[in-house]
mmCIF file of C-alpha atoms in Angstrom:
data_model
loop_
_atom_site.group_PDB
_atom_site.id
_atom_site.type_symbol
_atom_site.label_atom_id
_atom_site.label_comp_id
_atom_site.label_asym_id
_atom_site.label_seq_id
_atom_site.Cartn_x
_atom_site.Cartn_y
_atom_site.Cartn_z
ATOM 1 C CA MET A 1 77.351 -91.299 22.277
ATOM 2 C CA ILE A 2 74.343 -93.048 20.072
ATOM 3 C CA ARG A 3 75.553 -96.130 23.285
ATOM 4 C CA SER A 4 74.911 -92.979 25.937
ATOM 5 C CA ALA A 5 72.423 -92.078 24.285
ATOM 6 C CA THR A 6 70.539 -95.042 24.671
ATOM 7 C CA ILE A 7 70.903 -95.945 27.774
ATOM 8 C CA VAL A 8 69.970 -92.413 28.936
ATOM 9 C CA ALA A 9 66.385 -93.267 27.287
ATOM 10 C CA ALA A 10 66.272 -96.335 28.842
ATOM 11 C CA ILE A 11 66.097 -95.212 32.006
ATOM 12 C CA PHE A 12 63.486 -92.484 31.532
ATOM 13 C CA LEU A 13 61.612 -94.650 29.958
ATOM 14 C CA ALA A 14 61.481 -96.356 32.605
ATOM 15 C CA VAL A 15 61.087 -93.437 35.120
ATOM 16 C CA SER A 16 58.098 -92.134 32.655
ATOM 17 C CA THR A 17 56.451 -95.833 32.467
ATOM 18 C CA GLN A 18 56.493 -95.578 36.425
ATOM 19 C CA ALA A 19 55.387 -92.554 36.947
ATOM 20 C CA GLN A 20 52.094 -92.870 35.193
ATOM 21 C CA ILE A 21 50.606 -96.028 37.771
ATOM 22 C CA ASN A 22 48.682 -94.597 40.585
ATOM 23 C CA VAL A 23 48.096 -95.425 43.955
ATOM 24 C CA ARG A 24 44.973 -94.379 46.136
ATOM 25 C CA LEU A 25 44.233 -95.599 49.257
ATOM 26 C CA ASP A 26 40.930 -94.990 50.802
ATOM 27 C CA LEU A 27 39.477 -95.942 54.878
ATOM 28 C CA GLU A 28 35.686 -96.024 55.704
ATOM 29 C CA ARG A 29 36.259 -92.867 57.865
ATOM 30 C CA ASN A 30 39.418 -91.773 60.542
ATOM 31 C CA ARG A 31 38.441 -93.229 63.560
ATOM 32 C CA TYR A 32 37.514 -97.085 64.565
ATOM 33 C CA LEU A 33 36.381 -99.119 67.517
ATOM 34 C CA LEU A 34 39.345 -101.488 69.206
ATOM 35 C CA TYR A 35 38.893 -104.775 67.038
ATOM 36 C CA GLU A 36 36.284 -103.423 64.290
ATOM 37 C CA GLN A 37 37.175 -104.384 60.671
ATOM 38 C CA MET A 38 38.978 -101.589 58.824
ATOM 39 C CA ILE A 39 38.080 -101.824 55.516
ATOM 40 C CA ALA A 40 41.171 -100.678 53.133
ATOM 41 C CA THR A 41 40.189 -100.353 49.237
ATOM 42 C CA VAL A 42 43.234 -99.623 46.932
ATOM 43 C CA ASP A 43 42.553 -98.247 43.638
ATOM 44 C CA ILE A 44 45.151 -98.808 41.119
ATOM 45 C CA GLN A 45 45.740 -96.723 37.945
ATOM 46 C CA ASN A 46 47.339 -97.365 34.741
ATOM 47 C CA TYR A 47 47.721 -94.001 33.090
ATOM 48 C CA SER A 48 51.193 -95.708 30.708
ATOM 49 C CA ALA A 49 50.373 -97.513 27.320
ATOM 50 C CA ALA A 50 51.287 -100.653 28.215
ATOM 51 C CA GLN A 51 50.284 -103.201 30.035
ATOM 52 C CA VAL A 52 50.523 -104.137 33.425
ATOM 53 C CA GLN A 53 50.990 -107.225 35.532
ATOM 54 C CA LEU A 54 50.422 -107.340 39.218
ATOM 55 C CA ALA A 55 50.948 -110.829 40.856
ATOM 56 C CA ASP A 56 52.068 -112.485 43.684
ATOM 57 C CA GLN A 57 55.238 -113.553 43.672
ATOM 58 C CA GLU A 58 55.738 -117.008 46.405
ATOM 59 C CA SER A 59 55.383 -115.423 49.335
ATOM 60 C CA MET A 60 55.073 -111.857 48.383
ATOM 61 C CA PRO A 61 51.659 -110.608 47.535
ATOM 62 C CA TRP A 62 51.827 -107.337 44.854
ATOM 63 C CA LEU A 63 49.513 -105.523 47.683
ATOM 64 C CA ARG A 64 50.538 -104.989 51.019
ATOM 65 C CA PHE A 65 50.271 -102.199 53.757
ATOM 66 C CA GLU A 66 52.531 -100.408 55.660
ATOM 67 C CA ILE A 67 51.007 -99.639 58.267
ATOM 68 C CA ASN A 68 53.265 -97.784 62.141
ATOM 69 C CA ARG A 69 52.350 -96.434 65.119
ATOM 70 C CA SER A 70 52.919 -92.898 65.940
ATOM 71 C CA ASN A 71 55.516 -93.722 67.760
ATOM 72 C CA GLY A 72 57.570 -95.418 64.733
ATOM 73 C CA GLU A 73 56.519 -98.681 65.540
ATOM 74 C CA ARG A 74 56.512 -101.253 62.721
ATOM 75 C CA ILE A 75 52.735 -103.563 62.732
ATOM 76 C CA GLY A 76 53.371 -106.860 61.468
ATOM 77 C CA MET A 77 51.617 -109.363 59.471
ATOM 78 C CA VAL A 78 49.256 -111.511 60.287
ATOM 79 C CA GLY A 79 50.205 -114.969 58.683
ATOM 80 C CA PRO A 80 50.790 -114.711 54.666
ATOM 81 C CA GLY A 81 49.121 -111.552 55.272
ATOM 82 C CA PHE A 82 46.731 -111.221 51.916
ATOM 83 C CA LEU A 83 46.763 -112.257 48.961
ATOM 84 C CA ALA A 84 44.939 -109.588 46.517
ATOM 85 C CA GLY A 85 45.302 -112.110 43.474
ATOM 86 C CA THR A 86 46.666 -111.737 39.675
ATOM 87 C CA VAL A 87 44.900 -108.176 38.465
ATOM 88 C CA THR A 88 45.976 -107.395 34.527
ATOM 89 C CA LEU A 89 45.411 -103.433 33.642
ATOM 90 C CA GLY A 90 45.196 -102.396 30.939
ATOM 91 C CA PRO A 91 45.982 -98.894 29.340
ATOM 92 C CA GLY A 92 43.704 -96.388 31.260
ATOM 93 C CA GLN A 93 42.488 -99.135 33.187
ATOM 94 C CA VAL A 94 41.571 -98.475 36.779
ATOM 95 C CA LYS A 95 40.707 -101.590 40.161
ATOM 96 C CA ALA A 96 40.002 -102.108 43.457
ATOM 97 C CA LYS A 97 41.134 -104.691 45.790
ATOM 98 C CA ALA A 98 39.346 -104.449 49.769
ATOM 99 C CA ALA A 99 40.976 -105.655 52.741
ATOM 100 C CA ASP A 100 40.104 -106.077 56.197
ATOM 101 C CA LEU A 101 43.399 -104.933 57.792
ATOM 102 C CA VAL A 102 42.877 -105.780 61.150
ATOM 103 C CA ALA A 103 42.120 -108.997 59.876
ATOM 104 C CA TYR A 104 45.386 -109.107 57.916
ATOM 105 C CA TYR A 105 47.870 -106.552 60.712
ATOM 106 C CA GLN A 106 48.491 -106.990 64.009
ATOM 107 C CA ILE A 107 46.230 -103.734 64.970
ATOM 108 C CA ARG A 108 45.807 -105.235 68.407
ATOM 109 C CA GLU A 109 46.278 -101.445 70.791
ATOM 110 C CA VAL A 110 43.933 -98.046 71.246
ATOM 111 C CA GLY A 111 46.418 -95.656 69.319
ATOM 112 C CA ARG A 112 46.625 -93.573 66.119
ATOM 113 C CA TYR A 113 48.138 -95.443 63.170
ATOM 114 C CA ARG A 114 49.400 -94.373 59.646
ATOM 115 C CA ILE A 115 49.444 -96.627 57.136
ATOM 116 C CA ARG A 116 50.238 -96.707 53.442
ATOM 117 C CA ALA A 117 49.162 -98.618 50.602
ATOM 118 C CA LEU A 118 51.906 -100.602 48.923
ATOM 119 C CA VAL A 119 51.749 -102.570 44.862
ATOM 120 C CA LYS A 120 54.275 -103.936 43.265
ATOM 121 C CA VAL A 121 54.179 -104.217 39.378
ATOM 122 C CA SER A 122 55.661 -107.692 38.384
ATOM 123 C CA ASN A 123 56.494 -106.461 34.387
ATOM 124 C CA VAL A 124 58.063 -103.167 35.038
ATOM 125 C CA GLY A 125 59.954 -104.366 38.462
ATOM 126 C CA GLY A 126 58.644 -100.935 40.360
ATOM 127 C CA SER A 127 56.923 -100.608 44.028
ATOM 128 C CA PHE A 128 54.603 -97.392 44.371
ATOM 129 C CA ALA A 129 53.248 -96.785 46.643
ATOM 130 C CA SER A 130 49.638 -94.041 47.861
ATOM 131 C CA ARG A 131 49.354 -91.194 49.800
ATOM 132 C CA GLU A 132 49.173 -91.647 53.744
ATOM 133 C CA ARG A 133 46.059 -91.926 55.941
ATOM 134 C CA THR A 134 46.469 -91.849 59.969
ATOM 135 C CA VAL A 135 43.207 -93.575 61.918
ATOM 136 C CA GLU A 136 42.898 -93.706 65.171
ATOM 137 C CA VAL A 137 41.640 -96.976 67.419
ATOM 138 C CA VAL A 138 40.209 -96.004 70.321
ATOM 139 C CA GLY A 139 38.798 -98.755 73.135
ATOM 140 C CA GLY A 140 35.005 -96.965 73.427
ATOM 141 C CA ARG A 141 33.132 -97.064 76.438
ATOM 142 C CA GLN A 142 31.478 -100.418 77.943
ATOM 143 C CA LEU A 143 27.618 -100.171 79.081
ATOM 144 C CA LEU A 144 26.869 -103.372 79.986
ATOM 145 C CA THR A 145 28.348 -106.933 79.652
ATOM 146 C CA LYS A 146 26.077 -110.536 79.184
ATOM 147 C CA SER A 147 27.513 -114.597 79.219
ATOM 148 C CA ALA A 148 25.819 -117.199 77.178
ATOM 149 C CA GLY A 149 26.002 -120.587 76.743
ATOM 150 C CA PHE A 150 25.839 -122.409 73.738
ATOM 151 C CA LYS A 151 26.619 -125.354 71.100
ATOM 152 C CA ASP A 152 28.389 -125.400 68.314
ATOM 153 C CA GLU A 153 27.629 -127.727 64.824
ATOM 154 C CA SER A 154 29.553 -130.583 66.001
ATOM 155 C CA GLY A 155 27.457 -130.112 68.821
ATOM 156 C CA LYS A 156 30.050 -128.829 71.420
ATOM 157 C CA GLU A 157 29.410 -126.592 74.504
ATOM 158 C CA GLY A 158 31.047 -123.497 74.291
ATOM 159 C CA LEU A 159 30.491 -119.929 76.010
ATOM 160 C CA ARG A 160 30.638 -116.161 74.671
ATOM 161 C CA VAL A 161 30.423 -113.303 77.327
ATOM 162 C CA PHE A 162 28.848 -110.492 75.293
ATOM 163 C CA SER A 163 29.198 -106.592 75.870
ATOM 164 C CA LEU A 164 27.729 -103.101 74.357
ATOM 165 C CA LEU A 165 30.603 -100.806 74.116
ATOM 166 C CA GLU A 166 29.595 -96.719 72.773
ATOM 167 C CA VAL A 167 32.151 -94.818 71.080
ATOM 168 C CA LEU A 168 31.423 -91.334 70.293
ATOM 169 C CA LEU A 169 32.815 -91.324 66.176
ATOM 170 C CA GLY A 170 32.120 -87.458 64.786
ATOM 171 C CA THR A 171 29.479 -86.204 66.527
ATOM 172 C CA GLN A 172 27.960 -89.660 66.668
ATOM 173 C CA VAL A 173 27.480 -91.569 69.689
ATOM 174 C CA TRP A 174 27.526 -95.488 67.855
ATOM 175 C CA LEU A 175 27.110 -98.318 70.519
ATOM 176 C CA TYR A 176 28.596 -101.577 69.287
ATOM 177 C CA ALA A 177 28.317 -105.728 70.291
ATOM 178 C CA ARG A 178 31.520 -107.139 70.818
ATOM 179 C CA VAL A 179 31.586 -110.807 71.351
ATOM 180 C CA GLU A 180 34.662 -112.918 73.255
ATOM 181 C CA ASN A 181 35.687 -116.303 75.252
ATOM 182 C CA GLN A 182 35.708 -116.053 78.598
ATOM 183 C CA GLN A 183 38.897 -116.153 78.987
ATOM 184 C CA GLY A 184 38.822 -112.526 76.189
ATOM 185 C CA ASP A 185 41.889 -113.465 74.592
ATOM 186 C CA THR A 186 39.938 -114.424 72.130
ATOM 187 C CA ILE A 187 37.809 -111.223 70.625
ATOM 188 C CA TYR A 188 35.882 -113.483 67.357
ATOM 189 C CA GLY A 189 33.835 -109.852 66.633
ATOM 190 C CA VAL A 190 33.719 -106.381 67.189
ATOM 191 C CA VAL A 191 29.873 -105.467 65.495
ATOM 192 C CA PRO A 192 28.245 -101.861 64.676
ATOM 193 C CA LEU A 193 24.792 -101.486 65.996
ATOM 194 C CA GLY A 194 24.467 -97.546 64.832
ATOM 195 C CA GLU A 195 23.858 -94.846 65.891
ATOM 196 C CA TRP A 196 22.520 -94.468 69.353
ATOM 197 C CA VAL A 197 20.254 -91.405 71.771
ATOM 198 C CA THR A 198 22.291 -91.007 74.809
ATOM 199 C CA PHE A 199 19.579 -89.668 76.865
ATOM 200 C CA SER A 200 17.716 -93.606 76.225
ATOM 201 C CA THR A 201 19.618 -96.590 78.340
ATOM 202 C CA PRO A 202 19.854 -99.971 75.882
ATOM 203 C CA THR A 203 18.637 -103.023 77.165
ATOM 204 C CA ALA A 204 20.267 -106.688 75.865
ATOM 205 C CA ALA A 205 18.853 -110.612 76.725
ATOM 206 C CA THR A 206 20.911 -113.878 75.612
ATOM 207 C CA ASP A 207 18.052 -116.564 74.407
ATOM 208 C CA LYS A 208 18.861 -120.437 74.745
ATOM 209 C CA ASP A 209 21.141 -120.518 71.727
ATOM 210 C CA GLY A 210 22.715 -118.489 73.609
ATOM 211 C CA ASN A 211 22.519 -115.485 70.639
ATOM 212 C CA PHE A 212 22.569 -111.583 72.177
ATOM 213 C CA HIS A 213 19.556 -109.179 71.626
ATOM 214 C CA VAL A 214 20.020 -105.718 71.823
ATOM 215 C CA LEU A 215 17.250 -102.960 72.320
ATOM 216 C CA HIS A 216 18.435 -99.310 71.506
ATOM 217 C CA GLN A 217 16.783 -95.723 70.307
ATOM 218 C CA ALA A 218 18.446 -95.221 67.121
ATOM 219 C CA GLN A 219 15.850 -91.725 66.898
ATOM 220 C CA PRO A 220 13.272 -90.316 68.778
ATOM 221 C CA ARG A 221 10.968 -92.203 67.185
ATOM 222 C CA ARG A 222 13.280 -94.909 66.747
ATOM 223 C CA PHE A 223 13.581 -98.398 68.269
ATOM 224 C CA CYS A 224 16.080 -100.971 66.762
ATOM 225 C CA HIS A 225 16.718 -104.583 67.842
ATOM 226 C CA SER A 226 19.452 -106.986 66.643
ATOM 227 C CA ILE A 227 20.772 -110.129 66.650
ATOM 228 C CA ILE A 228 24.151 -110.952 67.199
ATOM 229 C CA SER A 229 25.393 -115.228 67.126
ATOM 230 C CA PRO A 230 27.952 -116.828 69.194
ATOM 231 C CA LYS A 231 30.152 -116.701 65.967
ATOM 232 C CA ALA A 232 29.445 -112.230 65.989
ATOM 233 C CA ALA A 233 27.144 -112.748 63.484
ATOM 234 C CA VAL A 234 24.375 -110.185 62.338
ATOM 235 C CA LEU A 235 21.744 -112.678 62.530
ATOM 236 C CA LYS A 236 18.358 -109.584 62.541
ATOM 237 C CA ARG A 237 17.680 -105.725 62.313
ATOM 238 C CA GLU A 238 14.139 -104.881 63.248
ATOM 239 C CA SER A 239 13.158 -101.159 63.828
ATOM 240 C CA PHE A 240 10.304 -99.729 65.806
ATOM 241 C CA SER A 241 8.566 -96.947 66.892
ATOM 242 C CA ASN A 242 7.449 -95.428 69.984
ATOM 243 C CA TYR A 243 4.265 -93.933 68.431
ATOM 244 C CA ASN A 244 1.222 -96.252 70.818
ATOM 245 C CA THR A 245 4.179 -98.421 73.392
ATOM 246 C CA LEU A 246 7.388 -98.296 74.093
ATOM 247 C CA PRO A 247 8.997 -101.428 73.004
ATOM 248 C CA GLU A 248 10.907 -103.642 75.295
ATOM 249 C CA LEU A 249 12.858 -107.014 75.264
ATOM 250 C CA LYS A 250 11.179 -109.611 77.054
ATOM 251 C CA ARG A 251 12.117 -113.059 77.521
ATOM 252 C CA THR A 252 9.546 -116.209 76.663
ATOM 253 C CA THR A 253 9.036 -119.375 78.563
ATOM 254 C CA ASP A 254 10.692 -121.486 76.235
ATOM 255 C CA GLY A 255 13.867 -119.203 75.997
ATOM 256 C CA GLN A 256 13.182 -116.903 73.426
ATOM 257 C CA VAL A 257 13.952 -113.449 73.553
ATOM 258 C CA LYS A 258 11.832 -110.892 71.745
ATOM 259 C CA VAL A 259 10.074 -107.411 71.174
ATOM 260 C CA VAL A 260 7.138 -106.617 72.767
ATOM 261 C CA GLY A 261 4.769 -103.218 71.912
ATOM 262 C CA GLY A 262 5.944 -100.608 69.606
ATOM 263 C CA GLU A 263 5.377 -100.714 65.589
ATOM 264 C CA SER A 264 7.208 -102.329 63.180
ATOM 265 C CA MET A 265 9.274 -99.922 60.730
ATOM 266 C CA ASP A 266 10.050 -102.406 58.078
ATOM 267 C CA ARG A 267 8.203 -102.563 55.125
ATOM 268 C CA PRO A 268 6.577 -106.179 54.421
ATOM 269 C CA SER A 269 7.986 -107.444 51.229
ATOM 270 C CA GLN A 270 5.352 -106.035 48.371
ATOM 271 C CA PRO A 271 3.622 -108.850 46.731
ATOM 272 C CA PRO A 272 4.187 -108.939 42.514
ATOM 273 C CA PRO A 273 1.603 -107.193 40.836
ATOM 274 C CA ALA A 274 -0.946 -108.945 38.908
ATOM 275 C CA PRO A 275 0.052 -109.932 35.019
ATOM 276 C CA LYS A 276 -1.816 -106.933 33.221
ATOM 277 C CA ALA A 277 -5.388 -108.197 31.016
ATOM 278 C CA PRO A 278 -4.249 -109.439 27.378
#
């Protein structure tokens, strides 16, 4: 009888310990453009009185995501998946990990996806899941494309195709720049450019270095100029007003592209205050 009671107590203790680990999955929104970064933040909270160890076991990460399409199809990982490293949670502690799901999972088609975060706790021996989140991946509408040649760090020449896309996010229309190779089978990045006033027409140009320039109206009196590199990196963002003149993109004689007209809305850096007199 005593032995049975001990076994029951041990089982109860294990279940009780497992029940005190909480996993929370957070996504920035519920609609994304295809190939856009989809940052998932996972909060793991230890409600128990014992220390919890989170560690990758060989090829099995302690944090992974279960992603299914609306038809039930399971989405596979890209390579070994996301490795979060070792994390120790003391009693009452909460820690967060973030991962780009598009980089680590085969989210390569438009449609709805159901996502859960799964956490495996090494020293407890249990797995814990977050609540399911549903997101929609959309293709957007292409407004224009530009091609540009460039040279990489080694001097090798290449060609990039830049596309300007619009997508409805909630009640706002956003513009995005997509960077891909000439064949269209490699996407280097999808970069959000910001809100767009749809009664205006955005303009775009490429410079001699293969960078993509976009000028669009974000508000009634505010225009945004963005420069995107062949690697889909944001090189510069700046804002202009149209109080006196309308800003526009102009190509210079040396092959560069700049904004002519308008008034800069970016605050210049302030010099440090003068030291006080003794």
